[in-house]
Short mmCIF file of C-alpha atoms in Angstrom, two decimals:
data_model
loop_
_atom_site.label_atom_id
_atom_site.label_comp_id
_atom_site.label_asym_id
_atom_site.label_seq_id
_atom_site.Cartn_x
_atom_site.Cartn_y
_atom_site.Cartn_z
CA MET A 1 57.75 215.81 219.97
CA THR A 2 60.49 213.14 220.24
CA THR A 3 59.60 209.61 219.24
CA ALA A 4 60.96 207.03 221.64
CA SER A 5 63.41 204.52 220.23
CA PRO A 6 62.13 200.94 219.91
CA TRP A 7 62.91 198.78 222.94
CA TRP A 8 65.47 196.66 221.12
CA ARG A 9 67.71 199.51 220.01
CA GLY A 10 70.68 199.33 222.38
CA ALA A 11 69.06 196.54 224.40
CA VAL A 12 70.95 193.60 225.89
CA VAL A 13 69.40 190.24 225.04
CA TYR A 14 70.32 187.24 227.21
CA GLN A 15 70.49 183.99 225.24
CA VAL A 16 69.06 180.98 227.05
CA TYR A 17 69.95 177.56 225.72
CA VAL A 18 66.89 176.06 227.39
CA ARG A 19 68.03 172.43 227.57
CA SER A 20 71.12 173.45 229.55
CA PHE A 21 69.78 176.29 231.65
CA CYS A 22 67.86 174.96 234.66
CA ASP A 23 66.21 171.60 235.26
CA SER A 24 63.20 171.70 237.60
CA ASN A 25 62.23 168.03 237.67
CA GLY A 26 65.47 166.01 237.68
CA ASP A 27 65.17 164.51 234.21
CA GLY A 28 68.47 166.01 233.05
CA GLN A 29 66.85 168.52 230.68
CA GLY A 30 66.41 172.22 231.31
CA ASP A 31 62.78 173.29 231.13
CA PHE A 32 60.37 176.22 231.33
CA ALA A 33 59.74 175.78 235.04
CA GLY A 34 63.46 175.87 235.72
CA LEU A 35 63.82 178.99 233.60
CA ILE A 36 60.95 180.67 235.46
CA SER A 37 62.75 179.96 238.72
CA LYS A 38 65.78 181.89 237.44
CA LEU A 39 63.99 184.92 236.00
CA ASP A 40 64.88 187.03 239.02
CA TYR A 41 68.55 186.19 238.45
CA ILE A 42 68.28 187.21 234.80
CA ALA A 43 66.41 190.42 235.60
CA ALA A 44 69.01 191.30 238.26
CA LEU A 45 71.73 191.13 235.64
CA GLY A 46 70.21 194.20 234.02
CA VAL A 47 69.33 192.72 230.63
CA ASP A 48 66.24 193.64 228.64
CA ALA A 49 65.14 190.43 226.95
CA LEU A 50 65.57 186.66 226.68
CA TRP A 51 66.36 184.90 223.43
CA LEU A 52 65.28 181.28 223.81
CA SER A 53 66.85 178.51 221.74
CA PRO A 54 64.20 176.65 219.68
CA VAL A 55 61.35 175.52 221.92
CA HIS A 56 59.29 173.53 219.40
CA PRO A 57 58.90 169.74 219.22
CA SER A 58 61.88 168.17 217.47
CA PRO A 59 63.46 164.74 217.04
CA ASN A 60 66.67 166.49 218.14
CA ARG A 61 68.85 165.38 215.26
CA ASP A 62 70.23 168.94 215.48
CA TRP A 63 68.91 169.67 218.98
CA GLY A 64 65.85 171.74 218.16
CA TYR A 65 67.04 173.24 214.89
CA ASP A 66 65.05 170.51 213.13
CA VAL A 67 61.46 171.46 213.93
CA SER A 68 58.68 168.88 213.58
CA ASP A 69 55.79 171.09 214.79
CA TYR A 70 55.87 174.89 214.72
CA GLU A 71 52.68 175.29 216.74
CA GLY A 72 53.68 173.45 219.90
CA VAL A 73 56.49 173.25 222.44
CA HIS A 74 58.89 170.40 223.16
CA PRO A 75 57.56 168.13 225.93
CA ASP A 76 61.04 168.07 227.51
CA TYR A 77 60.50 171.76 228.32
CA GLY A 78 56.86 171.62 229.42
CA THR A 79 53.46 172.43 227.97
CA LEU A 80 52.09 175.34 226.01
CA GLU A 81 50.50 176.55 229.24
CA ASP A 82 53.93 176.44 230.89
CA PHE A 83 55.24 178.61 228.07
CA ARG A 84 52.42 181.11 228.61
CA THR A 85 53.32 181.20 232.30
CA LEU A 86 56.95 181.85 231.36
CA THR A 87 55.98 184.68 229.02
CA ASP A 88 53.75 186.31 231.63
CA ALA A 89 56.41 185.94 234.34
CA ALA A 90 59.10 187.47 232.12
CA HIS A 91 56.86 190.37 231.13
CA ALA A 92 56.01 191.01 234.79
CA ARG A 93 59.74 191.55 235.35
CA GLY A 94 60.12 193.86 232.37
CA LEU A 95 61.81 191.20 230.24
CA LYS A 96 60.91 190.61 226.60
CA ILE A 97 60.75 187.11 225.06
CA VAL A 98 62.45 186.47 221.71
CA LEU A 99 62.08 183.05 220.06
CA ASP A 100 64.63 181.31 217.88
CA GLU A 101 62.72 180.40 214.71
CA VAL A 102 64.08 178.01 212.09
CA LEU A 103 62.16 178.70 208.91
CA ALA A 104 64.68 177.94 206.15
CA HIS A 105 64.25 174.21 206.76
CA THR A 106 62.20 171.77 208.86
CA SER A 107 62.67 168.30 210.26
CA ASP A 108 62.00 165.42 207.86
CA GLU A 109 59.45 164.37 210.50
CA HIS A 110 57.37 167.53 209.98
CA PRO A 111 53.91 166.84 208.48
CA TRP A 112 54.64 169.37 205.74
CA PHE A 113 57.54 167.26 204.51
CA ALA A 114 55.55 164.04 204.70
CA ALA A 115 52.82 165.63 202.56
CA SER A 116 55.34 166.91 200.03
CA ARG A 117 57.15 163.56 199.90
CA ASP A 118 53.92 161.63 199.42
CA GLY A 119 52.69 163.83 196.57
CA ASP A 120 49.98 165.96 198.25
CA PRO A 121 49.08 168.33 195.38
CA ALA A 122 48.77 171.32 197.72
CA ARG A 123 52.22 170.79 199.26
CA ARG A 124 54.15 168.95 196.57
CA GLY A 125 56.35 171.97 195.90
CA TRP A 126 56.90 173.05 199.52
CA TYR A 127 60.45 171.61 199.53
CA VAL A 128 63.31 171.73 197.04
CA TRP A 129 63.07 168.59 194.90
CA ALA A 130 65.11 167.67 191.82
CA ASP A 131 65.51 164.68 189.52
CA PRO A 132 68.66 162.57 189.75
CA LYS A 133 71.10 162.57 186.88
CA ASP A 134 70.79 159.65 184.47
CA ASP A 135 73.31 157.63 186.47
CA GLY A 136 71.46 158.30 189.75
CA THR A 137 73.92 160.83 191.08
CA VAL A 138 72.99 164.11 192.73
CA PRO A 139 71.50 166.98 190.69
CA ASN A 140 74.44 169.39 191.14
CA ASN A 141 77.57 170.13 193.17
CA TRP A 142 75.94 171.72 196.22
CA LEU A 143 77.58 170.56 199.45
CA SER A 144 76.07 170.36 202.93
CA VAL A 145 77.53 172.40 205.76
CA PHE A 146 77.47 169.19 207.82
CA GLY A 147 79.33 167.10 205.24
CA GLY A 148 78.74 165.44 201.86
CA PRO A 149 76.35 166.32 199.04
CA ALA A 150 73.45 168.59 200.03
CA TRP A 151 70.97 166.16 198.51
CA ALA A 152 69.19 163.04 199.82
CA TYR A 153 67.37 160.57 197.58
CA GLN A 154 63.73 159.82 198.38
CA PRO A 155 62.37 156.79 196.50
CA ALA A 156 58.75 157.75 197.24
CA ARG A 157 59.18 160.59 194.71
CA ARG A 158 62.11 159.16 192.76
CA GLN A 159 63.78 162.48 193.38
CA TYR A 160 66.38 164.09 195.58
CA TYR A 161 65.51 166.75 198.14
CA HIS A 162 67.92 169.52 199.13
CA HIS A 163 69.29 169.93 202.66
CA LYS A 164 71.83 172.59 203.51
CA PHE A 165 72.59 170.92 206.84
CA LEU A 166 71.69 167.35 207.94
CA ARG A 167 69.73 165.12 205.56
CA GLN A 168 67.04 165.14 208.27
CA GLN A 169 66.65 168.92 207.70
CA PRO A 170 65.02 169.31 204.26
CA LYS A 171 65.09 172.80 202.79
CA LEU A 172 61.75 174.61 202.77
CA ASN A 173 61.01 176.09 199.34
CA TRP A 174 60.41 179.81 199.87
CA LEU A 175 59.85 180.17 196.11
CA ASP A 176 56.55 178.33 196.61
CA THR A 177 53.77 180.69 197.68
CA GLY A 178 52.08 178.16 199.95
CA ALA A 179 55.29 177.24 201.76
CA ARG A 180 56.26 180.87 202.20
CA GLU A 181 52.88 181.82 203.63
CA ALA A 182 52.92 178.85 206.00
CA ALA A 183 56.31 179.93 207.30
CA LEU A 184 55.19 183.54 207.74
CA HIS A 185 52.09 182.33 209.58
CA VAL A 186 54.38 180.71 212.17
CA LEU A 187 55.66 184.17 213.07
CA GLU A 188 52.15 185.61 213.25
CA LEU A 189 50.95 182.74 215.46
CA TRP A 190 53.64 183.29 218.09
CA LEU A 191 53.35 187.07 217.96
CA ALA A 192 49.64 186.66 218.65
CA ARG A 193 50.63 184.47 221.62
CA GLY A 194 52.56 187.37 223.07
CA VAL A 195 56.22 186.88 222.15
CA ASP A 196 58.17 190.06 221.47
CA GLY A 197 60.23 188.99 218.50
CA PHE A 198 62.42 186.45 216.77
CA ARG A 199 65.98 185.49 216.06
CA LEU A 200 65.88 183.89 212.60
CA ASP A 201 68.24 180.98 212.09
CA VAL A 202 70.34 181.14 208.89
CA ALA A 203 68.50 184.20 207.63
CA ASN A 204 70.78 184.16 204.57
CA ALA A 205 69.36 180.84 203.34
CA PHE A 206 65.69 181.37 202.53
CA LEU A 207 66.14 181.34 198.74
CA HIS A 208 67.94 179.08 196.26
CA CYS A 209 68.66 179.30 192.55
CA PHE A 210 65.58 178.09 190.70
CA GLY A 211 67.78 176.68 187.94
CA LEU A 212 69.91 174.74 190.45
CA LYS A 213 73.18 176.11 189.06
CA ASP A 214 76.41 174.73 190.48
CA ASN A 215 78.20 176.75 193.13
CA PRO A 216 81.54 178.14 191.90
CA ALA A 217 84.73 176.75 193.41
CA ILE A 218 87.05 178.85 195.54
CA PRO A 219 90.43 178.50 193.75
CA ALA A 220 92.91 176.40 195.72
CA SER A 221 95.33 179.34 195.73
CA GLU A 222 92.76 181.42 197.65
CA ARG A 223 91.93 178.83 200.28
CA GLY A 224 93.03 179.22 203.87
CA LEU A 225 92.52 177.16 207.00
CA VAL A 226 88.78 177.85 207.03
CA GLU A 227 88.31 176.68 203.44
CA TRP A 228 90.33 173.48 203.94
CA ALA A 229 88.57 172.73 207.25
CA ALA A 230 85.46 171.39 205.50
CA ALA A 231 84.71 170.38 201.93
CA ALA A 232 81.67 172.67 201.80
CA ASN A 233 83.93 175.67 202.44
CA MET A 234 85.72 175.09 199.14
CA GLN A 235 82.83 176.55 197.15
CA ARG A 236 81.04 179.88 197.25
CA HIS A 237 77.48 179.31 198.41
CA ILE A 238 75.77 181.73 196.05
CA ASN A 239 73.28 179.41 194.33
CA ASP A 240 72.13 177.08 197.11
CA SER A 241 71.63 180.15 199.35
CA ASN A 242 72.79 183.75 199.81
CA LEU A 243 71.04 185.10 196.75
CA VAL A 244 70.82 188.87 196.37
CA GLU A 245 67.06 188.38 196.17
CA ASN A 246 67.16 187.10 199.75
CA ARG A 247 67.08 190.75 200.83
CA ALA A 248 63.53 191.13 199.52
CA VAL A 249 62.40 188.15 201.60
CA LEU A 250 63.81 189.84 204.69
CA ASP A 251 61.66 192.88 203.89
CA VAL A 252 58.57 190.69 203.70
CA ILE A 253 59.35 189.07 207.06
CA ARG A 254 59.92 192.42 208.71
CA ARG A 255 56.60 193.79 207.47
CA ARG A 256 54.75 190.78 208.89
CA VAL A 257 56.43 191.27 212.26
CA GLU A 258 55.83 195.03 212.28
CA ALA A 259 52.10 194.46 211.78
CA PHE A 260 52.24 193.76 215.53
CA ASP A 261 53.18 196.62 217.84
CA ASP A 262 56.63 196.95 219.39
CA ARG A 263 58.18 193.74 218.05
CA PHE A 264 61.72 192.86 216.93
CA VAL A 265 63.18 190.52 214.34
CA PHE A 266 66.88 189.95 213.78
CA GLY A 267 68.78 187.31 211.91
CA GLU A 268 71.87 185.13 211.85
CA PHE A 269 73.87 185.32 208.62
CA SER A 270 76.25 182.39 208.26
CA GLU A 271 77.76 183.16 204.82
CA GLU A 272 78.10 185.87 202.16
CA PHE A 273 77.09 188.49 204.72
CA GLU A 274 76.74 191.56 202.53
CA ARG A 275 75.28 189.76 199.52
CA SER A 276 72.50 188.08 201.52
CA GLY A 277 71.34 191.13 203.51
CA CYS A 278 73.20 191.25 206.82
CA TYR A 279 74.25 194.91 206.57
CA LEU A 280 71.14 196.55 205.12
CA PRO A 281 70.18 200.13 206.09
CA PRO A 282 67.43 200.71 208.67
CA ASP A 283 64.56 200.87 206.18
CA LYS A 284 65.47 197.56 204.55
CA GLY A 285 65.60 193.94 205.64
CA LEU A 286 65.41 192.84 209.26
CA HIS A 287 65.75 195.21 212.21
CA ALA A 288 69.26 193.87 212.89
CA GLY A 289 71.66 191.23 211.69
CA TYR A 290 74.73 189.46 213.00
CA ASN A 291 77.23 187.02 211.59
CA PHE A 292 80.19 184.90 212.62
CA ALA A 293 82.90 187.56 212.35
CA LEU A 294 82.94 188.31 216.09
CA LEU A 295 81.82 184.81 217.07
CA LEU A 296 85.00 183.37 215.56
CA ALA A 297 87.33 186.25 216.48
CA ARG A 298 90.36 185.26 218.54
CA ASP A 299 92.29 188.52 218.71
CA ALA A 300 91.98 192.30 218.60
CA ALA A 301 92.79 192.44 214.89
CA ALA A 302 89.72 190.36 213.99
CA ILE A 303 87.48 192.48 216.21
CA ARG A 304 88.78 195.75 214.79
CA ALA A 305 88.34 194.42 211.24
CA HIS A 306 84.66 193.78 211.90
CA LEU A 307 84.18 197.18 213.50
CA GLU A 308 85.71 198.68 210.35
CA THR A 309 83.23 196.69 208.26
CA LEU A 310 80.33 198.01 210.34
CA ALA A 311 81.70 201.54 209.89
CA ASN A 312 81.24 201.06 206.13
CA HIS A 313 77.52 200.51 206.77
CA PRO A 314 76.71 203.37 209.14
CA GLY A 315 72.94 203.11 208.73
CA HIS A 316 72.83 199.44 209.60
CA TRP A 317 71.90 198.48 213.16
CA PRO A 318 73.96 195.44 214.19
CA ALA A 319 73.35 192.67 216.65
CA ILE A 320 76.60 192.05 218.52
CA ALA A 321 77.69 188.70 219.94
CA PHE A 322 81.03 187.26 220.98
CA SER A 323 79.59 183.91 222.02
CA ASN A 324 76.62 181.63 221.41
CA HIS A 325 75.58 177.98 221.21
CA ASP A 326 77.50 177.35 217.96
CA VAL A 327 81.05 178.46 218.77
CA ALA A 328 83.78 178.17 221.36
CA ARG A 329 83.06 180.45 224.30
CA THR A 330 84.71 183.85 224.54
CA ALA A 331 86.81 182.84 227.55
CA THR A 332 88.15 179.85 225.60
CA ARG A 333 89.05 181.85 222.51
CA PHE A 334 90.70 184.77 224.34
CA GLY A 335 92.16 182.78 227.21
CA PRO A 336 92.24 182.90 231.01
CA GLY A 337 91.95 186.36 232.51
CA SER A 338 90.13 187.81 229.49
CA GLU A 339 86.62 187.42 230.91
CA LYS A 340 86.11 190.92 232.31
CA VAL A 341 87.76 192.91 229.54
CA MET A 342 85.72 191.06 226.92
CA LEU A 343 82.50 191.81 228.82
CA ALA A 344 83.52 195.46 229.08
CA LEU A 345 84.10 195.57 225.32
CA LEU A 346 80.85 193.75 224.53
CA PHE A 347 78.74 196.13 226.61
CA ALA A 348 80.44 199.20 225.12
CA LEU A 349 79.70 198.34 221.50
CA ARG A 350 76.95 199.87 219.36
CA GLY A 351 74.05 197.59 218.61
CA THR A 352 71.67 195.13 220.19
CA ILE A 353 73.93 193.11 222.47
CA LEU A 354 73.57 189.32 222.69
CA LEU A 355 74.89 187.78 225.92
CA TYR A 356 75.12 183.98 225.94
CA GLN A 357 74.24 182.22 229.18
CA GLY A 358 77.31 181.68 231.35
CA GLU A 359 79.29 184.44 229.67
CA GLU A 360 78.50 186.60 232.70
CA LEU A 361 80.21 183.92 234.82
CA GLY A 362 83.31 183.73 232.63
CA LEU A 363 82.66 180.11 231.67
CA ALA A 364 85.07 178.42 229.27
CA ASP A 365 84.28 175.41 227.10
CA VAL A 366 84.17 171.94 228.62
CA ASP A 367 86.50 169.39 227.02
CA LEU A 368 84.33 166.33 226.39
CA THR A 369 85.31 162.82 225.38
CA ARG A 370 83.90 161.33 222.20
CA HIS A 371 81.35 159.15 223.98
CA GLN A 372 79.96 162.26 225.71
CA LEU A 373 79.28 164.19 222.49
CA ARG A 374 75.69 164.76 221.34
CA ASP A 375 76.34 167.16 218.46
CA PRO A 376 76.30 165.55 214.98
CA VAL A 377 79.01 167.97 213.85
CA GLY A 378 81.33 166.71 216.57
CA ASP A 379 80.67 163.12 215.52
CA LEU A 380 81.52 164.05 211.93
CA TYR A 381 84.81 165.86 212.51
CA TYR A 382 86.18 164.30 215.72
CA PRO A 383 88.98 164.56 216.87
CA LEU A 384 90.04 167.67 214.91
CA PHE A 385 86.78 169.39 215.90
CA LYS A 386 84.63 168.12 218.74
CA GLY A 387 81.55 170.03 217.69
CA ARG A 388 79.50 172.50 219.70
CA ASP A 389 78.76 170.57 222.88
CA GLY A 390 81.62 172.15 224.80
CA CYS A 391 79.79 175.48 224.93
CA ARG A 392 76.37 173.91 225.57
CA THR A 393 77.00 172.23 228.92
CA PRO A 394 74.66 173.03 231.84
CA MET A 395 74.80 176.25 233.83
CA PRO A 396 76.57 175.88 237.19
CA TRP A 397 74.07 177.24 239.71
CA ASP A 398 74.98 175.89 243.16
CA ASP A 399 78.43 174.77 244.27
CA ALA A 400 76.95 173.03 247.33
CA LYS A 401 74.95 170.48 245.31
CA PRO A 402 76.37 167.45 243.47
CA HIS A 403 75.20 168.62 240.07
CA LEU A 404 75.73 172.33 240.80
CA GLY A 405 72.00 172.76 241.20
CA PHE A 406 71.20 171.91 237.60
CA THR A 407 69.53 168.56 238.24
CA THR A 408 69.20 165.69 240.66
CA GLY A 409 69.49 163.22 237.78
CA THR A 410 72.03 162.84 235.00
CA PRO A 411 72.40 165.99 232.89
CA TRP A 412 72.01 165.57 229.13
CA LEU A 413 75.59 166.86 228.83
CA PRO A 414 78.20 166.61 231.60
CA LEU A 415 78.85 169.66 233.73
CA GLY A 416 82.32 171.13 233.48
CA PRO A 417 84.52 170.14 236.46
CA ALA A 418 86.16 173.59 236.41
CA HIS A 419 82.75 175.27 236.43
CA ALA A 420 82.10 174.39 240.08
CA ALA A 421 84.43 177.21 241.15
CA LEU A 422 82.43 179.59 238.94
CA ALA A 423 78.97 178.66 240.24
CA VAL A 424 76.43 181.45 240.69
CA THR A 425 76.21 180.84 244.44
CA LEU A 426 79.95 181.52 244.81
CA GLN A 427 80.16 184.50 242.46
CA ASP A 428 77.06 186.05 243.96
CA ARG A 429 78.93 186.49 247.25
CA ASP A 430 82.12 187.84 245.69
CA PRO A 431 82.17 191.57 244.81
CA ALA A 432 85.29 190.95 242.67
CA SER A 433 83.70 188.17 240.62
CA THR A 434 83.05 188.20 236.89
CA LEU A 435 79.31 188.10 237.66
CA ALA A 436 79.57 191.24 239.82
CA PHE A 437 81.53 192.97 237.07
CA ALA A 438 78.93 192.01 234.43
CA ARG A 439 76.17 193.52 236.59
CA THR A 440 78.20 196.71 237.09
CA MET A 441 78.85 197.11 233.38
CA LEU A 442 75.22 196.43 232.44
CA LYS A 443 74.11 199.06 234.96
CA ALA A 444 76.61 201.52 233.49
CA ARG A 445 75.32 200.85 229.98
CA LYS A 446 71.84 201.92 231.06
CA GLU A 447 73.14 204.98 232.94
CA HIS A 448 75.32 206.28 230.09
CA ALA A 449 73.08 207.10 227.14
CA ASP A 450 76.10 207.26 224.82
CA LEU A 451 76.60 203.51 225.23
CA ILE A 452 73.08 202.88 223.97
CA ASP A 453 72.40 205.52 221.35
CA ALA A 454 75.61 207.13 220.11
CA ASP A 455 77.49 206.21 216.96
CA LEU A 456 80.75 204.32 217.31
CA VAL A 457 83.79 206.15 215.93
CA LEU A 458 86.96 204.06 215.76
CA LEU A 459 90.16 205.80 216.84
CA ASP A 460 93.74 205.10 215.78
CA ALA A 461 95.45 202.79 218.26
CA PRO A 462 98.12 200.12 217.89
CA LEU A 463 96.87 196.57 218.19
CA PRO A 464 96.08 194.85 220.48
CA LEU A 465 94.51 198.11 221.69
CA ILE A 466 91.00 198.91 220.50
CA ALA A 467 89.83 202.48 221.04
CA PHE A 468 86.63 204.21 220.01
CA ARG A 469 84.33 207.02 220.96
CA ARG A 470 80.63 206.64 221.69
CA GLY A 471 79.42 210.24 221.70
CA GLY A 472 81.25 211.89 224.58
CA THR A 473 82.42 208.59 226.07
CA LEU A 474 85.93 207.33 225.32
CA CYS A 475 86.39 203.55 225.44
CA VAL A 476 89.84 201.92 225.36
CA PHE A 477 90.68 198.22 225.64
CA ASN A 478 93.95 196.34 225.82
CA LEU A 479 93.28 192.79 224.68
CA GLY A 480 96.94 191.85 224.91
CA ARG A 481 98.96 190.38 227.76
CA THR A 482 101.54 193.15 228.07
CA ALA A 483 101.07 196.80 229.06
CA MET A 484 100.39 199.28 226.24
CA ASP A 485 100.69 203.08 226.00
CA TRP A 486 98.31 205.24 224.01
CA ALA A 487 98.14 208.96 223.31
CA MET A 488 94.55 210.03 223.85
CA PRO A 489 93.11 212.38 221.20
CA ALA A 490 91.81 214.78 223.86
CA GLU A 491 91.78 215.25 227.60
CA ALA A 492 89.24 212.95 229.20
CA ALA A 493 88.08 212.55 232.78
CA ALA A 494 88.17 208.94 233.94
CA LEU A 495 84.85 207.22 234.64
CA ASP A 496 84.53 204.81 237.52
CA LEU A 497 84.31 201.82 235.15
CA GLY A 498 86.57 199.35 233.50
CA THR A 499 88.82 196.55 234.65
CA GLY A 500 92.49 195.82 235.11
CA GLU A 501 95.19 198.43 235.58
CA ALA A 502 95.08 201.83 233.88
CA ARG A 503 97.16 204.90 234.56
CA ARG A 504 96.77 208.29 232.90
CA VAL A 505 99.36 211.07 232.84
CA GLY A 506 98.12 214.04 230.85
CA ASP A 507 97.04 212.71 227.49
CA ARG A 508 99.03 209.49 227.89
CA LEU A 509 97.18 206.38 228.96
CA THR A 510 98.95 203.22 230.09
CA LEU A 511 96.78 200.15 230.06
CA GLY A 512 97.83 196.97 231.80
CA PRO A 513 97.23 193.51 230.32
CA LEU A 514 93.59 192.62 229.56
CA SER A 515 92.24 195.95 230.80
CA ALA A 516 89.52 198.40 229.91
CA TRP A 517 89.33 202.15 230.58
CA PHE A 518 86.44 204.58 230.09
CA GLY A 519 86.57 208.36 230.08
CA CYS A 520 84.30 211.34 229.57
CA LEU A 521 85.40 213.79 226.89
#
């Protein structure tokens, strides 16, 4: 008797940044009702699940990644009953619901933090507190990802608290039994409410060094552009987070999730990927993990390097994403004309595929002025880096309406002027559109079992070609802007898939710029 694979293995998960997806009431914020109205669109794409950006109440210092109440939903999005309606409506269409849960830290407006700050004996140790040095300076050299020391002084306790990100995001102390159990209960609560799984934010950052040891410096001679881009990148984050022991925490989380039938938990790993548990085998850690290697990739060499890394961990099941709410969109990084070939590559890869809203339309980032920015990271590093707002602008639904169908009011972020020509209403009528191609490729992924289940075997090919085999399916991509020749390892019959120009003569394949070719061995 063959046991069916879990639903998430090979699935395509569509990421919805709720605030920018669809506004039903004209207040400029996307909401649950707007999302419900677009479920047929999402289902017609051919995806299997929705990953929703954080839906809980939040003061929005970091736009939902600073949670002030894990049990409720943000009033901008609707009510808890609206969320139940959304869940039921998605399930009726065969779509799973995956929540983005932020359990490594909370908002400083969360009642847990207030209790810890004010000395509640039961919750005093729920956050990471430390005494100042004799001169009042911070306890150690840990630096925040968002700039400056990763410590904030709180006179109510005469101590500093640790924050890996904004000072309004105090670090939850997973070394404290009560805090850990409270965080795990959040998962159980929402699983009992019917969600199908979780994406865990910064899953590498649950633990910290109990002794608060300094992080070691990265020698100046070993620093590149990434290290010099932010002060925090000049040290290895192996004591404030990314402990080897973090892997055991991932096991605990997975067991709690697996106590409920047919559920999925995967995580984002922002640093020290291998050390913190991103690439664990199938019986360890989370069901899947992903990191920033592909999210920051800008050429074929970077993509191939990550595929080689995954090949060194053959038992690991990856989550695969080229784009999300934290990075420049794929079309921006790879340039005009790359939209279809990058979708073809994404949908051919082994893993659980993560498709960010608007990627199916070929959207590029929107270039915003400083006064339009809402992201604290953009405010910190402007003008060298404008933050993450450029990839978070509203979805362009209807070219015939002033705000592209997103809202009748003022959107929380401006719509991209160039996005009007990429609106869903226009692409829906165009069989040559990026949207039509995305639907074709997603249909092909379901029809070709190799693209879901088979291992990925990299093949020798000169960059910017990427070639691999998925079972009996040959997949070849030219990510460059000039034609490339490649000698195929075996005769293969062309499949009616791909994009761009491709010509085969015997075992020689000529791929035009930004093209993809598929064959059956």
